PDB file of C-alpha atoms in Angstrom:
ATOM      1  CA  MET K   1      57.543  64.778 -63.202  1.00 50.00           C
ATOM      2  CA  GLN K   2      60.280  62.514 -64.352  1.00 51.00           C
ATOM      3  CA  SER K   3      62.369  63.327 -61.423  1.00 52.00           C
ATOM      4  CA  THR K   4      59.316  62.488 -58.994  1.00 52.00           C
ATOM      5  CA  SER K   5      58.848  59.290 -60.829  1.00 52.00           C
ATOM      6  CA  HIS K   6      62.543  58.545 -60.662  1.00 47.00           C
ATOM      7  CA  THR K   7      62.586  59.266 -56.941  1.00 49.00           C
ATOM      8  CA  THR K   8      59.517  57.099 -56.385  1.00 46.00           C
ATOM      9  CA  ARG K   9      61.168  54.290 -58.291  1.00 48.00           C
ATOM     10  CA  ARG K  10      64.324  54.693 -56.476  1.00 47.00           C
ATOM     11  CA  ALA K  11      62.364  54.727 -53.051  1.00 43.00           C
ATOM     12  CA  LYS K  12      60.630  51.587 -53.989  1.00 47.00           C
ATOM     13  CA  THR K  13      63.839  49.800 -55.181  1.00 41.00           C
ATOM     14  CA  VAL K  14      65.465  50.868 -51.720  1.00 38.00           C
ATOM     15  CA  VAL K  15      62.383  49.621 -49.852  1.00 38.00           C
ATOM     16  CA  ALA K  16      62.437  46.376 -51.940  1.00 39.00           C
ATOM     17  CA  ALA K  17      66.195  45.828 -51.355  1.00 39.00           C
ATOM     18  CA  ALA K  18      65.603  46.369 -47.566  1.00 38.00           C
ATOM     19  CA  LEU K  19      62.740  43.895 -47.408  1.00 37.00           C
ATOM     20  CA  ALA K  20      64.792  41.419 -49.294  1.00 37.00           C
ATOM     21  CA  GLY K  21      67.595  41.947 -46.859  1.00 38.00           C
ATOM     22  CA  VAL K  22      65.276  41.468 -43.806  1.00 35.00           C
ATOM     23  CA  ALA K  23      63.893  38.377 -45.535  1.00 35.00           C
ATOM     24  CA  ALA K  24      67.340  36.962 -46.143  1.00 35.00           C
ATOM     25  CA  CYS K  25      68.331  37.623 -42.533  1.00 34.00           C
ATOM     26  CA  GLY K  26      65.157  35.872 -41.482  1.00 36.00           C
ATOM     27  CA  VAL K  27      65.956  32.842 -43.533  1.00 33.00           C
ATOM     28  CA  LEU K  28      69.454  32.750 -42.200  1.00 33.00           C
ATOM     29  CA  ALA K  29      68.263  32.998 -38.662  1.00 35.00           C
ATOM     30  CA  LEU K  30      65.712  30.017 -39.211  1.00 31.00           C
ATOM     31  CA  GLN K  31      68.401  27.929 -40.800  1.00 38.00           C
ATOM     32  CA  ALA K  32      70.692  28.659 -37.929  1.00 37.00           C
ATOM     33  CA  ALA K  33      67.893  27.776 -35.562  1.00 36.00           C
ATOM     34  CA  HIS K  34      67.036  24.553 -37.428  1.00 37.00           C
ATOM     35  CA  ALA K  35      70.706  23.673 -37.437  1.00 42.00           C
ATOM     36  CA  SER K  36      71.029  24.239 -33.675  1.00 39.00           C
ATOM     37  CA  THR K  37      67.773  22.234 -33.152  1.00 39.00           C
ATOM     38  CA  SER K  38      69.097  19.473 -35.245  1.00 40.00           C
ATOM     39  CA  SER K  39      72.377  19.324 -33.580  1.00 39.00           C
ATOM     40  CA  GLY K  40      70.439  19.354 -30.264  1.00 40.00           C
ATOM     41  CA  SER K  41      68.331  16.452 -31.565  1.00 36.00           C
ATOM     42  CA  ALA K  42      71.497  14.660 -32.610  1.00 37.00           C
ATOM     43  CA  GLU K  43      72.921  15.075 -29.175  1.00 34.00           C
ATOM     44  CA  ARG K  44      69.720  13.732 -27.609  1.00 35.00           C
ATOM     45  CA  THR K  45      69.770  10.774 -29.988  1.00 36.00           C
ATOM     46  CA  ALA K  46      73.422  10.121 -29.051  1.00 35.00           C
ATOM     47  CA  ARG K  47      72.690  10.297 -25.264  1.00 37.00           C
ATOM     48  CA  THR K  48      69.733   7.905 -25.623  1.00 42.00           C
ATOM     49  CA  ALA K  49      71.329   5.458 -28.013  1.00 45.00           C
ATOM     50  CA  GLY K  50      71.745   3.068 -25.131  1.00 52.00           C
ATOM     51  CA  VAL K  51      67.946   2.842 -24.803  1.00 59.00           C
ATOM     52  CA  ALA K  52      67.477   0.013 -27.195  1.00 54.00           C
ATOM     53  CA  ARG K  53      63.952  -1.234 -28.356  1.00 55.00           C
ATOM     54  CA  GLY K  54      65.188  -3.675 -30.856  1.00 60.00           C
ATOM     55  CA  SER K  55      64.061  -7.490 -30.703  1.00 70.00           C
ATOM     56  CA  ALA K  56      67.212  -8.582 -28.800  1.00 84.00           C
ATOM     57  CA  ALA K  57      66.489  -6.331 -25.794  1.00 94.00           C
ATOM     58  CA  PRO K  58      64.625  -7.960 -22.864  1.00 97.00           C
ATOM     59  CA  TYR K  59      61.345  -6.890 -21.449  1.00 97.00           C
ATOM     60  CA  VAL K  60      60.387  -6.354 -17.919  1.00 96.00           C
ATOM     61  CA  VAL K  61      57.263  -7.799 -16.566  1.00 95.00           C
ATOM     62  CA  ASN K  62      55.259  -4.951 -15.135  1.00 94.00           C
ATOM     63  CA  HIS K  63      52.268  -5.230 -12.688  1.00 93.00           C
ATOM     64  CA  TYR K  64      51.708  -1.468 -12.601  1.00 92.00           C
ATOM     65  CA  GLY K  65      48.138  -0.486 -13.049  1.00 88.00           C
ATOM     66  CA  GLU K  66      44.737  -2.277 -12.206  1.00 83.00           C
ATOM     67  CA  GLU K  67      44.749  -4.016 -15.667  1.00 83.00           C
ATOM     68  CA  ASN K  68      48.164  -5.559 -15.221  1.00 81.00           C
ATOM     69  CA  ALA K  69      47.974  -6.363 -11.377  1.00 83.00           C
ATOM     70  CA  ASP K  70      47.275 -10.074 -11.605  1.00 85.00           C
ATOM     71  CA  ASN K  71      49.074 -11.104 -14.864  1.00 86.00           C
ATOM     72  CA  GLY K  72      51.655  -8.407 -15.585  1.00 91.00           C
ATOM     73  CA  ARG K  73      52.617  -7.085 -18.945  1.00 93.00           C
ATOM     74  CA  ALA K  74      55.888  -7.358 -20.885  1.00 94.00           C
ATOM     75  CA  GLU K  75      57.129  -3.823 -21.485  1.00 96.00           C
ATOM     76  CA  ARG K  76      60.257  -2.029 -22.581  1.00 96.00           C
ATOM     77  CA  THR K  77      61.096   1.359 -21.007  1.00 97.00           C
ATOM     78  CA  PRO K  78      57.901   1.778 -18.843  1.00 97.00           C
ATOM     79  CA  LYS K  79      57.070   4.982 -17.175  1.00 97.00           C
ATOM     80  CA  ASN K  80      56.092   3.388 -13.923  1.00 97.00           C
ATOM     81  CA  LEU K  81      57.209  -0.029 -12.616  1.00 97.00           C
ATOM     82  CA  VAL K  82      56.186  -2.475  -9.764  1.00 94.00           C
ATOM     83  CA  LEU K  83      59.449  -3.765  -8.373  1.00 93.00           C
ATOM     84  CA  SER K  84      57.865  -6.000  -5.615  1.00 89.00           C
ATOM     85  CA  GLU K  85      54.619  -6.452  -3.792  1.00 88.00           C
ATOM     86  CA  PHE K  86      55.718  -3.661  -1.539  1.00 87.00           C
ATOM     87  CA  THR K  87      57.714  -1.297  -3.663  1.00 89.00           C
ATOM     88  CA  SER K  88      57.116   0.667  -6.942  1.00 92.00           C
ATOM     89  CA  ILE K  89      59.079   3.334  -8.804  1.00 94.00           C
ATOM     90  CA  SER K  90      57.372   5.978 -10.972  1.00 94.00           C
ATOM     91  CA  GLY K  91      58.566   8.840 -13.305  1.00 97.00           C
ATOM     92  CA  LEU K  92      61.271   6.755 -14.843  1.00 98.00           C
ATOM     93  CA  HIS K  93      63.752   8.292 -17.204  1.00 98.00           C
ATOM     94  CA  TRP K  94      65.606   5.517 -18.884  1.00 98.00           C
ATOM     95  CA  LYS K  95      69.411   5.977 -19.313  1.00 98.00           C
ATOM     96  CA  GLU K  96      70.045   2.590 -20.799  1.00 97.00           C
ATOM     97  CA  TRP K  97      68.122  -0.456 -22.020  1.00 97.00           C
ATOM     98  CA  GLY K  98      70.480  -2.992 -23.244  1.00 96.00           C
ATOM     99  CA  THR K  99      70.605  -6.661 -23.697  1.00 96.00           C
ATOM    100  CA  LYS K 100      72.321  -7.334 -20.278  1.00 96.00           C
ATOM    101  CA  GLU K 101      70.835  -4.565 -18.150  1.00 97.00           C
ATOM    102  CA  ALA K 102      68.482  -1.420 -18.010  1.00 98.00           C
ATOM    103  CA  VAL K 103      69.101   1.585 -16.095  1.00 98.00           C
ATOM    104  CA  ALA K 104      66.784   4.453 -15.082  1.00 98.00           C
ATOM    105  CA  THR K 105      66.049   7.183 -12.253  1.00 97.00           C
ATOM    106  CA  GLY K 106      62.674   7.738 -10.815  1.00 96.00           C
ATOM    107  CA  LYS K 107      60.849   8.059  -7.550  1.00 94.00           C
ATOM    108  CA  VAL K 108      60.341   5.209  -5.163  1.00 91.00           C
ATOM    109  CA  THR K 109      57.261   4.469  -2.865  1.00 89.00           C
ATOM    110  CA  GLY K 110      55.980   1.669  -1.047  1.00 87.00           C
ATOM    111  CA  ASN K 111      53.611   0.583   1.606  1.00 84.00           C
ATOM    112  CA  TRP K 112      56.719   0.355   4.019  1.00 80.00           C
ATOM    113  CA  CYS K 113      57.068   4.139   3.899  1.00 80.00           C
ATOM    114  CA  LEU K 114      53.593   5.595   3.530  1.00 75.00           C
ATOM    115  CA  GLU K 115      54.073   8.150   6.305  1.00 75.00           C
ATOM    116  CA  THR K 116      57.397   9.409   4.944  1.00 75.00           C
ATOM    117  CA  CYS K 117      57.396   9.001   1.115  1.00 77.00           C
ATOM    118  CA  SER K 118      53.727   9.147  -0.053  1.00 74.00           C
ATOM    119  CA  ASP K 119      53.962  12.822  -0.416  1.00 78.00           C
ATOM    120  CA  LYS K 120      57.647  12.952  -1.146  1.00 82.00           C
ATOM    121  CA  PRO K 121      58.856   9.824  -2.956  1.00 86.00           C
ATOM    122  CA  LEU K 122      62.497   8.842  -2.498  1.00 87.00           C
ATOM    123  CA  LYS K 123      64.694   9.636  -5.581  1.00 91.00           C
ATOM    124  CA  ALA K 124      66.643   6.417  -6.786  1.00 92.00           C
ATOM    125  CA  THR K 125      68.284   4.706  -9.635  1.00 95.00           C
ATOM    126  CA  VAL K 126      66.991   1.237 -10.497  1.00 96.00           C
ATOM    127  CA  THR K 127      69.158  -1.291 -12.505  1.00 97.00           C
ATOM    128  CA  LEU K 128      67.268  -4.159 -14.115  1.00 98.00           C
ATOM    129  CA  SER K 129      69.415  -7.170 -14.771  1.00 97.00           C
ATOM    130  CA  ASP K 130      69.783 -11.009 -15.223  1.00 97.00           C
ATOM    131  CA  PRO K 131      67.684 -11.570 -18.234  1.00 97.00           C
ATOM    132  CA  LYS K 132      66.128 -15.046 -18.593  1.00 97.00           C
ATOM    133  CA  THR K 133      63.923 -16.611 -21.182  1.00 95.00           C
ATOM    134  CA  VAL K 134      60.255 -17.121 -19.754  1.00 93.00           C
ATOM    135  CA  ASN K 135      57.412 -18.460 -21.889  1.00 90.00           C
ATOM    136  CA  GLY K 136      59.508 -17.752 -24.982  1.00 91.00           C
ATOM    137  CA  LYS K 137      60.207 -14.110 -24.083  1.00 93.00           C
ATOM    138  CA  LYS K 138      63.514 -12.677 -22.746  1.00 96.00           C
ATOM    139  CA  VAL K 139      62.697 -10.769 -19.406  1.00 96.00           C
ATOM    140  CA  PHE K 140      64.728  -8.999 -16.670  1.00 98.00           C
ATOM    141  CA  SER K 141      64.606 -11.261 -13.590  1.00 97.00           C
ATOM    142  CA  ALA K 142      66.356  -9.051 -10.981  1.00 96.00           C
ATOM    143  CA  PHE K 143      66.632  -5.458  -9.844  1.00 95.00           C
ATOM    144  CA  THR K 144      68.989  -3.347  -7.713  1.00 94.00           C
ATOM    145  CA  LEU K 145      67.888  -0.141  -6.202  1.00 90.00           C
ATOM    146  CA  LYS K 146      70.161   2.665  -5.128  1.00 90.00           C
ATOM    147  CA  LEU K 147      68.401   5.477  -3.140  1.00 85.00           C
ATOM    148  CA  ALA K 148      69.777   9.018  -3.613  1.00 85.00           C
ATOM    149  CA  GLN K 149      69.946   9.444   0.105  1.00 78.00           C
ATOM    150  CA  GLY K 150      69.735   6.846   2.903  1.00 70.00           C
ATOM    151  CA  THR K 151      70.725   3.310   3.185  1.00 62.00           C
ATOM    152  CA  GLY K 152      67.471   1.576   2.091  1.00 64.00           C
ATOM    153  CA  GLU K 153      66.840  -0.261   5.390  1.00 63.00           C
ATOM    154  CA  TYR K 154      63.279  -0.021   6.488  1.00 66.00           C
ATOM    155  CA  GLU K 155      61.462  -2.121   8.953  1.00 57.00           C
ATOM    156  CA  SER K 156      59.399  -4.005   6.487  1.00 59.00           C
ATOM    157  CA  GLU K 157      61.417  -3.726   3.432  1.00 70.00           C
ATOM    158  CA  ASP K 158      65.260  -4.064   2.738  1.00 74.00           C
ATOM    159  CA  LEU K 159      66.147  -2.262  -0.501  1.00 78.00           C
ATOM    160  CA  GLN K 160      69.715  -3.070  -0.330  1.00 80.00           C
ATOM    161  CA  GLY K 161      71.343  -5.578  -2.793  1.00 86.00           C
ATOM    162  CA  LYS K 162      69.856  -7.488  -5.706  1.00 90.00           C
ATOM    163  CA  HIS K 163      66.247  -8.575  -5.521  1.00 88.00           C
ATOM    164  CA  ALA K 164      64.103 -10.922  -7.557  1.00 90.00           C
ATOM    165  CA  LEU K 165      61.834  -9.340 -10.101  1.00 92.00           C
ATOM    166  CA  ALA K 166      58.640 -10.847 -11.365  1.00 91.00           C
ATOM    167  CA  THR K 167      58.925 -12.740 -14.494  1.00 91.00           C
ATOM    168  CA  SER K 168      55.285 -13.630 -15.200  1.00 88.00           C
TER     169      SER K 168
END
């Protein structure tokens, strides 16, 4: 009976040791995964460090959306932006939002290209620049648009060069 009891205890000890080993491996795997996620998070933070949201960074006056159509709204890093009465850009991914300029990629549409770009917006990079103080707020007052393909010359809208941006 003692040998059966001893064998049972030994088996329980082996099983317990195995479970402890599995648990330790699981903890190590979780720690490794967390470290990997944390370093990825640090990389993302480093990549977006240029996207400032501090008080020194200018705003952009955005007329996007029915509620902002008439008066506009001062925003930083908007998802969608009205560039002019004819052109807007959506799905913005901001690479930089500094005190002198802001840069993002997105998809451009306008009433000048309804037949060609309403279903397939044009990929572009927009740069906001020339901050000015208007009504006590610093806002960007110009934009430059660089299309991924094409020159930006359209019958009713010239997208080349620097253009004025609404400031109120």
